[in-house]
CSV table of C-alpha atoms and ligand atoms in Angstrom, one decimal:
chain,number,residue,atom,x,y,z
B,1,MET,CA,11.8,182.4,310.8
B,2,ASN,CA,14.6,182.8,308.3
B,3,VAL,CA,14.6,181.4,304.8
B,4,GLU,CA,16.8,178.5,304.2
B,5,PHE,CA,18.1,178.8,300.7
B,6,ASP,CA,18.1,175.7,298.6
B,7,LYS,CA,21.5,173.9,298.5
B,8,GLU,CA,21.5,174.4,294.8
B,9,PHE,CA,20.8,178.2,295.0
B,10,LEU,CA,22.9,180.0,292.4
B,11,TRP,CA,24.9,182.6,294.4
B,12,GLY,CA,27.3,184.6,292.3
B,13,GLY,CA,27.9,187.7,290.2
B,14,ALA,CA,27.4,189.2,286.8
B,15,LEU,CA,29.3,191.4,284.4
B,16,SER,CA,28.9,192.8,280.9
B,17,ASN,CA,32.0,192.0,278.9
B,18,VAL,CA,32.0,195.1,276.7
B,19,GLN,CA,32.2,197.2,279.8
B,20,ALA,CA,35.1,195.2,281.3
B,21,GLU,CA,37.3,193.6,278.6
B,22,GLY,CA,38.9,196.5,276.8
B,23,ALA,CA,41.1,195.2,273.9
B,24,SER,CA,38.5,196.7,271.5
B,25,LEU,CA,40.4,195.7,268.4
B,26,GLU,CA,42.4,192.7,269.5
B,27,HIS,CA,42.5,189.4,267.7
B,28,GLY,CA,40.0,190.2,265.0
B,29,LYS,CA,37.4,191.8,267.1
B,30,GLY,CA,35.2,194.5,265.4
B,31,LEU,CA,34.0,197.7,267.1
B,32,ASN,CA,30.5,197.6,268.6
B,33,VAL,CA,28.0,200.1,269.7
B,34,TYR,CA,29.5,200.4,273.2
B,35,ASP,CA,33.1,200.9,271.9
B,36,THR,CA,31.9,203.8,269.7
B,37,LEU,CA,29.5,205.3,272.2
B,38,ILE,CA,30.2,209.0,272.7
B,39,VAL,CA,29.3,210.0,276.1
B,40,ASP,CA,26.9,213.0,276.2
B,41,LYS,CA,28.8,216.2,276.9
B,42,GLU,CA,25.9,217.5,278.9
B,43,SER,CA,26.6,215.0,281.6
B,44,GLY,CA,30.0,216.7,282.1
B,45,GLN,CA,32.1,213.8,281.0
B,46,LYS,CA,34.7,213.9,278.4
B,47,GLU,CA,34.1,212.5,275.0
B,48,VAL,CA,35.5,209.1,274.3
B,49,ASN,CA,35.2,206.6,271.5
B,50,SER,CA,37.0,203.5,272.6
B,51,SER,CA,36.3,201.3,275.6
B,52,ASP,CA,40.0,200.5,276.3
B,53,PRO,CA,41.4,199.5,278.7
B,54,ALA,CA,38.2,199.3,280.8
B,55,SER,CA,39.1,196.7,283.5
B,56,ASN,CA,41.6,195.0,281.1
B,57,HIS,CA,39.5,191.9,281.7
B,58,TYR,CA,40.4,190.6,278.3
B,59,TYR,CA,44.0,190.0,279.5
B,60,GLN,CA,43.3,189.5,283.2
B,61,PHE,CA,40.2,187.3,283.2
B,62,GLU,CA,42.1,184.4,284.8
B,63,GLU,CA,42.9,186.5,287.9
B,64,ASP,CA,39.3,187.7,287.9
B,65,ILE,CA,37.9,184.2,287.8
B,66,GLN,CA,40.3,183.2,290.6
B,67,LEU,CA,38.8,186.0,292.7
B,68,MET,CA,35.3,184.8,292.0
B,69,LYS,CA,36.4,181.3,293.1
B,70,GLU,CA,37.8,182.8,296.3
B,71,MET,CA,34.4,184.4,296.9
B,72,SER,CA,32.9,180.9,296.4
B,73,PHE,CA,30.7,181.9,293.4
B,74,LYS,CA,28.4,179.1,292.3
B,75,ALA,CA,27.4,180.9,289.1
B,76,TYR,CA,28.8,183.7,287.0
B,77,ARG,CA,26.9,185.6,284.2
B,78,PHE,CA,29.0,187.2,281.5
B,79,SER,CA,28.3,188.2,277.9
B,80,ILE,CA,29.9,186.8,274.8
B,81,VAL,CA,30.6,189.9,272.8
B,82,TRP,CA,28.9,189.7,269.5
B,83,SER,CA,31.5,191.8,267.6
B,84,ARG,CA,34.3,189.6,269.0
B,85,ILE,CA,32.7,186.6,267.3
B,86,HIS,CA,31.2,188.3,264.2
B,87,PRO,CA,33.3,191.5,263.9
B,88,ASN,CA,31.0,193.2,261.4
B,89,GLY,CA,28.0,191.0,262.2
B,90,ASN,CA,27.3,190.0,258.6
B,91,GLU,CA,30.0,187.3,258.3
B,92,ARG,CA,28.7,183.7,258.0
B,93,GLU,CA,31.7,182.2,259.8
B,94,PRO,CA,32.8,183.2,263.3
B,95,ASN,CA,36.2,184.6,264.3
B,96,GLN,CA,37.9,181.6,265.9
B,97,ALA,CA,40.1,183.8,268.2
B,98,GLY,CA,36.9,185.1,269.8
B,99,LEU,CA,35.5,181.6,270.3
B,100,ASP,CA,38.8,180.5,271.8
B,101,TYR,CA,38.8,183.3,274.2
B,102,TYR,CA,35.4,182.5,275.7
B,103,ASN,CA,36.2,178.8,275.5
B,104,LYS,CA,39.1,179.4,277.9
B,105,MET,CA,37.0,181.5,280.2
B,106,ILE,CA,34.3,178.8,280.3
B,107,ASP,CA,36.8,176.0,281.0
B,108,LEU,CA,38.2,178.0,283.8
B,109,LEU,CA,34.8,178.6,285.3
B,110,LEU,CA,33.9,174.9,285.1
B,111,GLU,CA,37.1,173.9,286.7
B,112,ALA,CA,36.4,176.3,289.5
B,113,GLY,CA,32.9,174.7,289.9
B,114,ILE,CA,31.2,177.9,288.7
B,115,GLU,CA,28.2,177.6,286.5
B,116,PRO,CA,28.5,179.8,283.4
B,117,VAL,CA,25.4,181.9,282.6
B,118,VAL,CA,25.8,183.4,279.1
B,119,SER,CA,24.1,186.6,277.9
B,120,LEU,CA,23.7,187.2,274.2
B,121,VAL,CA,23.4,190.9,273.2
B,122,HIS,CA,24.6,193.1,275.9
B,123,PHE,CA,25.4,196.5,274.4
B,124,ASP,CA,27.6,194.7,271.9
B,125,MET,CA,26.0,194.8,268.5
B,126,PRO,CA,28.6,195.2,265.8
B,127,ASP,CA,28.9,198.9,264.9
B,128,TYR,CA,28.7,198.0,261.3
B,129,LEU,CA,25.2,196.6,261.7
B,130,ALA,CA,24.1,199.6,263.7
B,131,LYS,CA,25.4,202.0,261.0
B,132,LYS,CA,24.4,200.1,257.9
B,133,TYR,CA,21.0,198.8,258.9
B,134,ASN,CA,20.1,200.9,262.0
B,135,GLY,CA,20.4,197.9,264.1
B,136,PHE,CA,17.2,196.1,265.2
B,137,TYR,CA,15.1,198.7,263.5
B,138,SER,CA,15.7,196.5,260.4
B,139,LYS,CA,14.6,192.9,260.0
B,140,GLU,CA,17.8,191.9,258.3
B,141,VAL,CA,19.7,192.2,261.6
B,142,ILE,CA,17.5,189.6,263.1
B,143,ASP,CA,18.9,187.1,260.6
B,144,PHE,CA,22.5,188.1,261.3
B,145,TYR,CA,21.8,187.8,265.0
B,146,GLU,CA,20.3,184.3,264.5
B,147,ASN,CA,23.4,183.2,262.6
B,148,HIS,CA,25.6,184.6,265.5
B,149,VAL,CA,23.5,182.7,268.1
B,150,THR,CA,23.7,179.5,266.1
B,151,LYS,CA,27.5,179.6,265.9
B,152,VAL,CA,27.9,180.5,269.5
B,153,VAL,CA,25.5,177.9,270.9
B,154,ASN,CA,26.8,175.2,268.6
B,155,TYR,CA,30.3,175.8,269.9
B,156,PHE,CA,29.5,175.9,273.6
B,157,LYS,CA,26.5,173.6,273.8
B,158,ASP,CA,28.3,170.9,275.8
B,159,LYS,CA,29.6,173.4,278.4
B,160,VAL,CA,26.9,176.0,278.8
B,161,THR,CA,23.4,175.2,280.2
B,162,TYR,CA,22.1,178.7,281.1
B,163,TRP,CA,21.4,181.2,278.3
B,164,ILE,CA,20.0,184.7,278.4
B,165,THR,CA,18.8,185.9,275.0
B,166,TYR,CA,18.9,189.6,275.3
B,167,ASN,CA,20.0,192.0,278.1
B,168,GLU,CA,17.2,194.3,279.3
B,169,ILE,CA,15.2,194.0,276.2
B,170,ASN,CA,12.4,196.2,277.6
B,171,THR,CA,14.7,199.3,277.5
B,172,ALA,CA,15.5,198.9,273.8
B,173,PRO,CA,12.8,201.3,272.3
B,174,PHE,CA,13.7,204.3,274.4
B,175,GLY,CA,15.6,207.5,273.6
B,176,ASN,CA,19.4,207.3,273.7
B,177,HIS,CA,19.2,203.8,275.1
B,178,ALA,CA,18.0,202.4,271.8
B,179,ARG,CA,21.4,202.9,270.3
B,180,LEU,CA,23.1,200.9,273.0
B,181,VAL,CA,20.5,198.2,273.5
B,182,ALA,CA,19.2,197.8,269.9
B,183,GLY,CA,21.8,199.5,267.8
B,184,ALA,CA,19.0,201.8,266.5
B,185,VAL,CA,18.3,205.5,266.3
B,186,LYS,CA,14.8,206.8,265.7
B,187,PRO,CA,14.6,208.1,262.1
B,188,GLU,CA,13.4,211.7,262.1
B,189,ASN,CA,10.4,211.1,259.9
B,190,ILE,CA,8.6,208.7,262.2
B,191,THR,CA,6.7,209.1,265.4
B,192,ASN,CA,7.8,207.8,268.8
B,193,HIS,CA,5.1,205.2,268.8
B,194,GLU,CA,6.1,204.0,265.3
B,195,PHE,CA,9.7,203.5,266.4
B,196,TYR,CA,8.5,201.8,269.6
B,197,HIS,CA,6.4,199.4,267.6
B,198,GLN,CA,9.2,198.5,265.2
B,199,ILE,CA,11.8,198.0,268.0
B,200,VAL,CA,9.5,196.0,270.2
B,201,LYS,CA,8.6,193.7,267.3
B,202,ASN,CA,12.1,193.2,266.0
B,203,THR,CA,13.7,192.7,269.4
B,204,GLN,CA,11.0,190.2,270.4
B,205,LEU,CA,11.5,188.4,267.1
B,206,ALA,CA,15.3,188.3,267.8
B,207,HIS,CA,14.7,186.9,271.2
B,208,ALA,CA,12.3,184.3,269.9
B,209,ARG,CA,14.7,183.2,267.1
B,210,ALA,CA,17.4,182.9,269.7
B,211,VAL,CA,15.2,180.8,272.0
B,212,LEU,CA,14.2,178.5,269.1
B,213,THR,CA,17.8,178.2,268.0
B,214,ILE,CA,19.1,177.4,271.4
B,215,ARG,CA,16.4,174.8,272.0
B,216,LYS,CA,17.0,173.1,268.7
B,217,ILE,CA,20.8,172.8,269.3
B,218,SER,CA,20.6,172.0,273.0
B,219,PRO,CA,17.4,170.4,274.1
B,220,THR,CA,18.4,170.5,277.8
B,221,ALA,CA,19.5,174.1,277.9
B,222,LYS,CA,17.9,176.4,280.4
B,223,ILE,CA,16.7,179.5,278.5
B,224,SER,CA,15.5,182.9,279.7
B,225,GLY,CA,14.5,186.3,278.5
B,226,MET,CA,15.7,189.2,280.6
B,227,ILE,CA,14.3,192.7,281.6
B,228,ASN,CA,15.3,195.6,283.7
B,229,TYR,CA,12.7,195.6,286.4
B,230,GLY,CA,12.1,198.7,288.5
B,231,GLU,CA,8.5,199.5,289.4
B,232,VAL,CA,7.3,203.1,289.1
B,233,HIS,CA,4.8,204.1,291.8
B,234,PRO,CA,2.4,207.0,291.8
B,235,LYS,CA,3.9,210.1,293.4
B,236,THR,CA,0.6,210.8,295.2
B,237,SER,CA,-2.7,209.0,295.5
B,238,LYS,CA,-4.2,211.3,292.9
B,239,PRO,CA,-6.1,209.0,290.4
B,240,ASN,CA,-4.1,210.4,287.4
B,241,ASP,CA,-0.8,209.6,289.1
B,242,VAL,CA,-2.0,206.1,289.7
B,243,LEU,CA,-3.0,205.8,286.1
B,244,ALA,CA,0.3,207.2,284.9
B,245,ALA,CA,2.2,204.7,287.0
B,246,SER,CA,0.1,201.8,285.6
B,247,ILE,CA,0.8,203.0,282.0
B,248,ILE,CA,4.5,203.5,282.4
B,249,ASN,CA,4.9,200.1,284.1
B,250,ARG,CA,3.1,198.4,281.2
B,251,TYR,CA,4.9,200.0,278.4
B,252,HIS,CA,8.4,200.3,279.9
B,253,THR,CA,8.5,197.0,281.8
B,254,TYR,CA,5.8,194.4,281.6
B,255,LEU,CA,5.1,194.4,277.8
B,256,ALA,CA,8.4,192.6,277.1
B,257,PHE,CA,7.6,189.6,279.4
B,258,ASP,CA,3.9,189.8,278.6
B,259,ILE,CA,4.7,189.1,275.0
B,260,MET,CA,7.5,186.5,275.7
B,261,THR,CA,5.5,184.4,278.1
B,262,ASP,CA,2.1,184.5,276.3
B,263,GLY,CA,3.6,184.4,272.8
B,264,GLU,CA,1.2,187.2,271.6
B,265,TYR,CA,0.5,190.8,272.1
B,266,PRO,CA,-1.6,191.5,275.2
B,267,ASN,CA,-4.9,193.3,274.5
B,268,TYR,CA,-3.7,196.6,275.9
B,269,TYR,CA,-0.9,196.6,273.4
B,270,LYS,CA,-3.1,195.6,270.5
B,271,ASN,CA,-5.3,198.6,271.3
B,272,PHE,CA,-2.3,200.9,271.7
B,273,LEU,CA,-1.4,200.0,268.1
B,274,THR,CA,-4.8,200.2,266.6
B,275,ASN,CA,-5.6,203.4,268.4
B,276,ARG,CA,-2.6,204.9,266.5
B,277,GLY,CA,-3.5,203.4,263.1
B,278,ILE,CA,-0.8,200.7,263.2
B,279,THR,CA,-1.9,197.3,261.8
B,280,ILE,CA,-0.5,194.1,263.2
B,281,ASN,CA,0.7,191.4,260.9
B,282,PHE,CA,0.0,188.4,263.1
B,283,GLU,CA,1.7,186.0,260.6
B,284,GLU,CA,5.0,187.8,261.3
B,285,LEU,CA,4.8,187.0,265.0
B,286,LYS,CA,4.5,183.2,264.8
B,287,ASP,CA,8.1,182.5,266.1
B,288,ILE,CA,7.2,184.5,269.2
B,289,LYS,CA,4.3,182.1,269.9
B,290,SER,CA,6.5,179.0,269.5
B,291,ALA,CA,9.3,180.5,271.6
B,292,SER,CA,6.9,181.2,274.5
B,293,ASP,CA,6.7,177.5,275.3
B,294,GLU,CA,10.4,177.2,275.7
B,295,LEU,CA,11.3,179.6,278.5
B,296,ASP,CA,12.6,177.8,281.6
B,297,PHE,CA,12.9,180.8,283.9
B,298,LEU,CA,12.7,184.6,283.7
B,299,SER,CA,15.7,186.8,284.6
B,300,LEU,CA,15.9,190.4,285.7
B,301,SER,CA,18.1,193.2,286.8
B,302,TYR,CA,16.9,195.3,289.7
B,303,TYR,CA,18.3,198.6,290.8
B,304,GLN,CA,15.6,201.0,292.0
B,305,THR,CA,12.0,202.1,292.1
B,306,ARG,CA,10.8,205.6,291.0
B,307,VAL,CA,7.7,207.7,291.3
B,308,ILE,CA,5.7,209.5,288.6
B,309,SER,CA,3.4,212.4,288.6
B,310,SER,CA,0.7,212.7,285.9
B,311,PRO,CA,0.8,215.2,283.0
B,312,GLU,CA,-2.0,217.8,282.9
B,313,ILE,CA,-3.6,216.5,279.7
B,314,GLU,CA,-7.2,215.7,279.2
B,315,ASP,CA,-7.0,213.7,275.9
B,316,LEU,CA,-6.2,210.1,277.0
B,317,LEU,CA,-4.2,209.2,273.9
B,318,LYS,CA,-2.0,212.2,274.3
B,319,PHE,CA,-1.8,211.4,278.1
B,320,GLU,CA,-0.5,207.9,277.2
B,321,ASN,CA,2.0,209.2,274.8
B,322,GLU,CA,3.3,211.8,277.2
B,323,VAL,CA,3.7,209.3,280.0
B,324,ILE,CA,5.4,206.7,277.8
B,325,PHE,CA,7.7,208.8,275.8
B,326,ASN,CA,8.3,212.1,277.7
B,327,SER,CA,7.8,211.7,281.4
B,328,GLU,CA,10.6,212.1,283.9
B,329,THR,CA,10.4,209.9,286.9
B,330,GLU,CA,11.8,210.8,290.3
B,331,VAL,CA,13.2,209.4,293.5
B,332,SER,CA,10.5,209.0,296.2
B,333,GLU,CA,10.6,211.5,298.9
B,334,TYR,CA,10.9,208.6,301.4
B,335,LEU,CA,14.0,207.1,299.8
B,336,LEU,CA,17.7,208.0,299.6
B,337,ALA,CA,19.6,207.9,296.4
B,338,ASN,CA,23.2,207.3,295.3
B,339,GLU,CA,25.3,210.1,293.7
B,340,TRP,CA,23.8,209.4,290.3
B,341,GLY,CA,20.2,209.8,291.6
B,342,TRP,CA,19.4,206.1,291.7
B,343,ALA,CA,16.9,205.5,294.5
B,344,ILE,CA,17.9,202.9,297.1
B,345,SER,CA,14.8,200.8,297.6
B,346,PRO,CA,15.2,197.4,299.2
B,347,LYS,CA,11.5,197.0,299.9
B,348,GLY,CA,10.9,197.8,296.2
B,349,PHE,CA,13.0,194.8,295.4
B,350,ARG,CA,10.7,192.5,297.4
B,351,LEU,CA,7.6,194.1,295.8
B,352,SER,CA,9.1,193.8,292.4
B,353,LEU,CA,9.9,190.1,292.9
B,354,GLU,CA,6.3,189.5,294.2
B,355,THR,CA,4.7,191.3,291.3
B,356,ILE,CA,6.7,189.7,288.7
B,357,TYR,CA,6.2,186.2,290.1
B,358,ASP,CA,2.5,186.6,290.6
B,359,ARG,CA,2.2,187.9,287.0
B,360,TYR,CA,4.2,185.2,285.2
B,361,LYS,CA,4.5,182.3,287.7
B,362,LYS,CA,7.9,181.2,286.5
B,363,PRO,CA,11.1,180.7,288.5
B,364,LEU,CA,13.0,184.0,288.7
B,365,PHE,CA,16.8,184.4,288.4
B,366,ILE,CA,18.1,187.7,289.7
B,367,VAL,CA,21.0,188.3,287.3
B,368,GLU,CA,21.9,191.9,288.3
B,369,ASN,CA,21.5,193.9,291.5
B,370,GLY,CA,24.0,196.3,293.0
B,371,VAL,CA,24.9,199.9,293.7
B,372,GLY,CA,27.2,202.4,292.0
B,373,LEU,CA,29.4,204.2,294.5
B,374,VAL,CA,32.6,206.3,294.6
B,375,ASP,CA,35.0,203.9,296.2
B,376,GLU,CA,38.5,205.0,297.2
B,377,ILE,CA,41.6,203.3,298.6
B,378,GLY,CA,42.1,204.5,302.1
B,379,ALA,CA,45.3,205.4,303.9
B,380,ASP,CA,45.5,201.9,305.2
B,381,GLY,CA,45.5,200.6,301.6
B,382,GLU,CA,42.0,199.1,302.0
B,383,VAL,CA,38.7,199.9,300.3
B,384,ASP,CA,36.0,200.3,302.9
B,385,ASP,CA,32.7,200.1,301.0
B,386,THR,CA,30.4,199.5,304.0
B,387,PRO,CA,27.5,201.3,302.2
B,388,ARG,CA,27.7,198.6,299.5
B,389,ILE,CA,27.5,195.9,302.2
B,390,ASN,CA,24.5,197.6,303.7
B,391,TYR,CA,22.9,197.9,300.3
B,392,TYR,CA,23.3,194.2,299.6
B,393,ARG,CA,22.3,193.1,303.1
B,394,GLU,CA,19.0,195.0,302.8
B,395,HIS,CA,18.2,193.8,299.3
B,396,LEU,CA,19.0,190.2,300.2
B,397,ARG,CA,16.8,190.4,303.3
B,398,ASN,CA,14.0,191.6,301.1
B,399,MET,CA,14.6,188.9,298.6
B,400,SER,CA,14.3,186.4,301.4
B,401,ASP,CA,11.0,188.1,302.6
B,402,ALA,CA,9.6,187.7,299.1
B,403,ILE,CA,10.4,184.0,299.3
B,404,LYS,CA,9.3,183.5,302.8
B,405,PHE,CA,6.0,185.6,302.8
B,406,SER,CA,4.9,185.1,299.2
B,407,GLY,CA,6.4,181.9,298.0
B,408,VAL,CA,8.3,183.5,295.2
B,409,GLU,CA,10.6,181.0,293.5
B,410,VAL,CA,14.1,182.4,293.1
B,411,ILE,CA,16.7,180.1,291.6
B,412,GLY,CA,19.7,182.4,292.1
B,413,TYR,CA,21.1,185.8,292.8
B,414,LEU,CA,24.0,187.4,290.8
B,415,ALA,CA,25.4,190.6,292.3
B,416,TRP,CA,26.4,193.4,289.9
B,417,ALA,CA,29.4,193.0,289.9
B,418,PRO,CA,32.5,190.9,290.8
B,419,ILE,CA,34.9,193.6,289.7
B,420,ASP,CA,34.7,197.3,288.8
B,421,PHE,CA,34.1,198.1,285.1
B,422,LEU,CA,33.0,201.0,283.0
B,423,SER,CA,29.4,202.1,283.6
B,424,SER,CA,27.0,202.1,280.7
B,425,HIS,CA,28.1,205.8,280.3
B,426,LYS,CA,31.8,204.7,280.2
B,427,GLU,CA,32.5,206.0,283.7
B,428,MET,CA,35.0,204.2,286.0
B,429,ARG,CA,34.1,206.5,288.9
B,430,LYS,CA,30.8,204.8,289.3
B,431,ARG,CA,32.0,201.6,290.8
B,432,TYR,CA,30.0,198.4,291.4
B,433,GLY,CA,32.6,195.7,292.0
B,434,PHE,CA,33.6,193.6,295.0
B,435,VAL,CA,37.1,194.1,293.6
B,436,TYR,CA,38.6,197.5,293.0
B,437,ILE,CA,40.3,198.0,289.7
B,438,GLY,CA,43.1,200.5,289.9
B,439,GLU,CA,46.1,202.0,288.1
B,440,SER,CA,48.5,200.0,286.0
B,441,LEU,CA,51.0,198.0,287.8
B,442,GLY,CA,54.6,199.2,287.3
B,443,LYS,CA,55.5,199.2,283.6
B,444,THR,CA,53.0,196.5,282.7
B,445,LYS,CA,49.6,197.1,281.2
B,446,LYS,CA,48.1,195.1,284.0
B,447,LEU,CA,45.6,196.9,286.2
B,448,LEU,CA,45.6,196.5,290.0
B,449,ARG,CA,42.9,194.2,291.5
B,450,LEU,CA,42.2,194.9,295.2
B,451,PRO,CA,39.3,193.1,297.0
B,452,LYS,CA,37.1,195.6,298.9
B,453,LYS,CA,35.6,195.0,302.3
B,454,SER,CA,32.4,193.8,300.6
B,455,PHE,CA,34.4,191.0,298.9
B,456,TYR,CA,34.9,189.3,302.2
B,457,TRP,CA,31.3,190.0,303.3
B,458,TYR,CA,29.8,188.5,300.1
B,459,LYS,CA,32.1,185.5,300.4
B,460,SER,CA,30.6,184.8,303.8
B,461,VAL,CA,27.1,185.3,302.5
B,462,ILE,CA,27.7,182.6,299.9
B,463,GLU,CA,29.6,180.3,302.3
B,464,SER,CA,26.9,180.5,304.9
B,465,ASN,CA,24.2,179.9,302.1
B,466,GLY,CA,22.7,183.3,303.0
B,467,GLU,CA,22.6,182.8,306.8
B,468,ILE,CA,24.6,185.9,307.6
B,469,ILE,CA,22.3,188.4,305.9
B,470,ASN,CA,20.3,188.3,309.1
B,471,GLU,CA,23.2,189.3,311.3
A,501,BG6,C1,22.1,197.6,283.6
A,501,BG6,C2,23.0,197.1,282.5
A,501,BG6,O1,21.2,198.4,282.9
A,501,BG6,O2,22.6,198.4,284.5
A,501,BG6,C3,24.5,197.1,282.9
A,501,BG6,O3,22.7,195.7,282.2
A,501,BG6,C4,24.8,198.4,283.6
A,501,BG6,O4,25.3,196.9,281.7
A,501,BG6,C5,24.0,198.5,284.9
A,501,BG6,O5,26.2,198.6,283.8
A,501,BG6,C6,24.2,199.7,285.7
A,501,BG6,O6,24.0,200.9,285.0
A,501,BG6,P1,25.2,202.0,284.9
A,501,BG6,O7,24.6,203.0,284.0
A,501,BG6,O8,25.4,202.5,286.2
A,501,BG6,O9,26.3,201.3,284.3
């Protein structure tokens, strides 16, 4: 028995605009935390401090949307870059050129029959807010964010129904990621858990204020929080490995949705804080409670599963700290990985969807899933990315199994990504797109767009409403 996808199923793709647009300083845009990201030298990449030209999507978005239309996309998730609308982040009034740009994009999508799904905060906090306030480490930035959301939603309320408040909010409190995801760097004089507490609280408040703002302006909007979901499994059946896996999943993954959906801190987190001498100001959290009633669906990115082995520590508080803040997870010995060491785990996708649905009982929207590969143009002028097709086929079959065997409600699937773009580490070599982005064309600044083999395969997935994944 194969799953018949609902006729309204939202097939499509997703992109993060800071990673694709380029034009970092065009038409009033301010720099953001992605533009100024310096890629770690240890990873062997050269230092850069601009995101130009990326995929030149700022100037070639019409072509890109045309390609999405050719693939028969029903939905497309993109991000409205915060620093294109509020260049420093603290302006009351928006940059009209920024609004005009996304307005054109949205009109084109609607004309093509593609539902826009808009992400707010996707590695795009104005650099000014990151430097002056340490991003979401400070409460002031929540007010700036709320003003930004108000302006954006007011402008697009009649055209956009689907809103995602915050990309991968659960990754905000960790290591180097905090700078990109929350604009924040851990001050030297505080502990990891104090930083964690502050970032969790302020990003959840930011999410909640965004939810309440969207709902107030647009009562019929469909609103969602979003996390990166990749389960961590115990490396062996040793009880401490099992315990470590449970701890890491809670604090790296579930906590964000536990808070958003219940509107309060779960008991395990209350104890985590009190065990470390942190007092909770419940009054401060009331917007989180109100926002929890307004979520229409939950969205997630899925890339991989990992395994963990437990640290050799007796003291349970220290054990918890070590697992949450210092542990390195690995690829399971039973799985293959891509060149960047990301495990390929289609069954993990099914398990993740089942776990998340059983836990929250809300419709799920998969808004990112894909694989980074080194694609090249062959002698025949084509890009044969069969491994990507295999990746998608297996993941889609497992999504269909989660629906078929466990009744998971999935409203849509957005592949990462329609076109190549710069990875979160500013690398073009790690390609995700159905369309290859190449060198500039002749003397123009335009970059080549070349549909890969997967482009045609994914088009037929959508046009057959998922039928061909079983072939
Ligand atoms: C997600 C992000 O974490 O993973 C994307 O939302 C990112 O912006 C994607 O591009 C893949 O990660 P990477 O590091 O390969 O770009």
